[in-house]
Amino acid sequence: MSKDNFEQKLPVFNAIPADEVKTPNIPVDNVLQEAENLYVWATHDKNDLVNNLGLAWDSYAEELPVCAGALRHAQSVWVSERYGQEEANKTWKEESPKAYDLRDDLLDDFRYAFRKRTDLLGRVRKIANGSGNADMIQDLSDLSVLGKSNTKELNEVKFKLAKLDTAANLSNTMAELLAKANGAILENSSAKLVGDKAFTHLKEAIDEVRDAGKYVFKDQPERFRGYTSRYYKR
């Protein structure tokens, strides 16, 4: 049901201008629960809200469970993406030292194998320059290409050519892993943006119903309280 709500509301979310998007200011789980509680509470007062005040019931109150379902699905997608990033970070920390070790081993191997070839040594020095994760990943690819182009010298020193394929494959694997582990992806995530838009749309409905309820029942504390946020009361 939440996914159906999400797909139903996605065109509405996409139409929300970027400058109107709000970031959740309370935990999403609390927002969802309060929206569902508000719907039940307001349904009891429907006649007063509609007949005495003219609340657009279908546009706001009836939208509460639909918007809540859409936000619930959007949040699940975002959490799944964030979990994937956390897993990628964990894997990167485990695997990147091995990639660095292979890069360093290949540099040492090539320096020895190409010791009589100043042209090749110059290329090795150029590859060795630079630092950082992205540089290491590119180094593995560059070393693989350089080695496969100069197997004669490598064979003479009993170098295991299979390491060149390992380097190429590891370069691709680590590049993908680094992209997933990169926190910047989350900041620009489309899943996060859609989730914020889903929250923005739900909050509009919540605010309209609450404002109407507080006004109609300003002199009836027992009904008024149902139109306030329990989260903020705590």
mmCIF file of N, CA and C in Angstrom, residues 77-93 176-187 189:
data_model
loop_
_atom_site.group_PDB
_atom_site.id
_atom_site.type_symbol
_atom_site.label_atom_id
_atom_site.label_comp_id
_atom_site.label_asym_id
_atom_site.label_seq_id
_atom_site.Cartn_x
_atom_site.Cartn_y
_atom_site.Cartn_z
ATOM 1 N N VAL A 77 13.148 3.626 0.970
ATOM 2 C CA VAL A 77 14.099 3.655 -0.147
ATOM 3 C C VAL A 77 15.371 4.390 0.262
ATOM 4 N N TRP A 78 15.190 5.508 0.946
ATOM 5 C CA TRP A 78 16.341 6.314 1.389
ATOM 6 C C TRP A 78 17.194 5.564 2.405
ATOM 7 N N VAL A 79 16.542 4.899 3.363
ATOM 8 C CA VAL A 79 17.271 4.135 4.380
ATOM 9 C C VAL A 79 18.052 2.995 3.728
ATOM 10 N N SER A 80 17.432 2.351 2.742
ATOM 11 C CA SER A 80 18.109 1.262 2.040
ATOM 12 C C SER A 80 19.351 1.774 1.333
ATOM 13 N N GLU A 81 19.246 2.942 0.708
ATOM 14 C CA GLU A 81 20.391 3.531 0.016
ATOM 15 C C GLU A 81 21.481 3.909 1.013
ATOM 16 N N ARG A 82 21.063 4.482 2.123
ATOM 17 C CA ARG A 82 22.026 4.889 3.143
ATOM 18 C C ARG A 82 22.719 3.672 3.754
ATOM 19 N N TYR A 83 21.944 2.575 3.937
ATOM 20 C CA TYR A 83 22.527 1.343 4.463
ATOM 21 C C TYR A 83 23.560 0.797 3.483
ATOM 22 N N GLY A 84 23.251 0.889 2.189
ATOM 23 C CA GLY A 84 24.198 0.423 1.182
ATOM 24 C C GLY A 84 25.491 1.218 1.231
ATOM 25 N N GLN A 85 25.373 2.520 1.488
ATOM 26 C CA GLN A 85 26.564 3.356 1.601
ATOM 27 C C GLN A 85 27.396 2.977 2.818
ATOM 28 N N GLU A 86 26.723 2.680 3.912
ATOM 29 C CA GLU A 86 27.421 2.283 5.131
ATOM 30 C C GLU A 86 28.146 0.950 4.931
ATOM 31 N N GLU A 87 27.487 0.021 4.244
ATOM 32 C CA GLU A 87 28.109 -1.270 3.947
ATOM 33 C C GLU A 87 29.307 -1.086 3.027
ATOM 34 N N ALA A 88 29.167 -0.188 2.049
ATOM 35 C CA ALA A 88 30.273 0.075 1.128
ATOM 36 C C ALA A 88 31.464 0.664 1.872
ATOM 37 N N ASN A 89 31.192 1.557 2.821
ATOM 38 C CA ASN A 89 32.272 2.130 3.622
ATOM 39 C C ASN A 89 33.010 1.053 4.409
ATOM 40 N N LYS A 90 32.232 0.132 4.980
ATOM 41 C CA LYS A 90 32.829 -0.945 5.753
ATOM 42 C C LYS A 90 33.699 -1.825 4.863
ATOM 43 N N THR A 91 33.183 -2.166 3.686
ATOM 44 C CA THR A 91 33.934 -3.009 2.756
ATOM 45 C C THR A 91 35.176 -2.291 2.255
ATOM 46 N N TRP A 92 35.041 -0.985 2.003
ATOM 47 C CA TRP A 92 36.206 -0.218 1.533
ATOM 48 C C TRP A 92 37.327 -0.256 2.565
ATOM 49 N N LYS A 93 36.981 -0.081 3.826
ATOM 50 C CA LYS A 93 37.999 -0.095 4.878
ATOM 51 C C LYS A 93 38.695 -1.447 4.969
ATOM 52 N N GLU A 176 34.090 1.290 -8.205
ATOM 53 C CA GLU A 176 32.657 1.192 -7.926
ATOM 54 C C GLU A 176 32.391 1.274 -6.425
ATOM 55 N N LEU A 177 33.235 0.614 -5.646
ATOM 56 C CA LEU A 177 33.066 0.612 -4.199
ATOM 57 C C LEU A 177 33.273 2.008 -3.629
ATOM 58 N N LEU A 178 34.263 2.719 -4.137
ATOM 59 C CA LEU A 178 34.531 4.070 -3.645
ATOM 60 C C LEU A 178 33.367 4.998 -3.958
ATOM 61 N N ALA A 179 32.768 4.825 -5.128
ATOM 62 C CA ALA A 179 31.621 5.649 -5.491
ATOM 63 C C ALA A 179 30.467 5.427 -4.520
ATOM 64 N N LYS A 180 30.223 4.184 -4.144
ATOM 65 C CA LYS A 180 29.147 3.872 -3.208
ATOM 66 C C LYS A 180 29.472 4.376 -1.807
ATOM 67 N N ALA A 181 30.751 4.326 -1.457
ATOM 68 C CA ALA A 181 31.153 4.724 -0.108
ATOM 69 C C ALA A 181 31.263 6.239 0.049
ATOM 70 N N ASN A 182 31.262 6.941 -1.070
ATOM 71 C CA ASN A 182 31.444 8.384 -1.042
ATOM 72 C C ASN A 182 30.209 9.062 -0.462
ATOM 73 N N GLY A 183 30.354 9.723 0.663
ATOM 74 C CA GLY A 183 29.224 10.360 1.318
ATOM 75 C C GLY A 183 28.561 11.439 0.489
ATOM 76 N N ALA A 184 29.291 12.009 -0.482
ATOM 77 C CA ALA A 184 28.707 13.062 -1.307
ATOM 78 C C ALA A 184 27.526 12.546 -2.107
ATOM 79 N N ILE A 185 27.530 11.256 -2.407
ATOM 80 C CA ILE A 185 26.418 10.670 -3.153
ATOM 81 C C ILE A 185 25.128 10.847 -2.367
ATOM 82 N N LEU A 186 25.211 10.661 -1.065
ATOM 83 C CA LEU A 186 24.007 10.767 -0.243
ATOM 84 C C LEU A 186 23.479 12.189 -0.193
ATOM 85 N N GLU A 187 24.384 13.143 -0.158
ATOM 86 C CA GLU A 187 23.946 14.530 -0.067
ATOM 87 C C GLU A 187 23.171 14.940 -1.314
ATOM 88 N N SER A 189 21.550 12.709 -3.239
ATOM 89 C CA SER A 189 20.734 11.565 -3.585
ATOM 90 C C SER A 189 19.331 11.968 -4.021
#
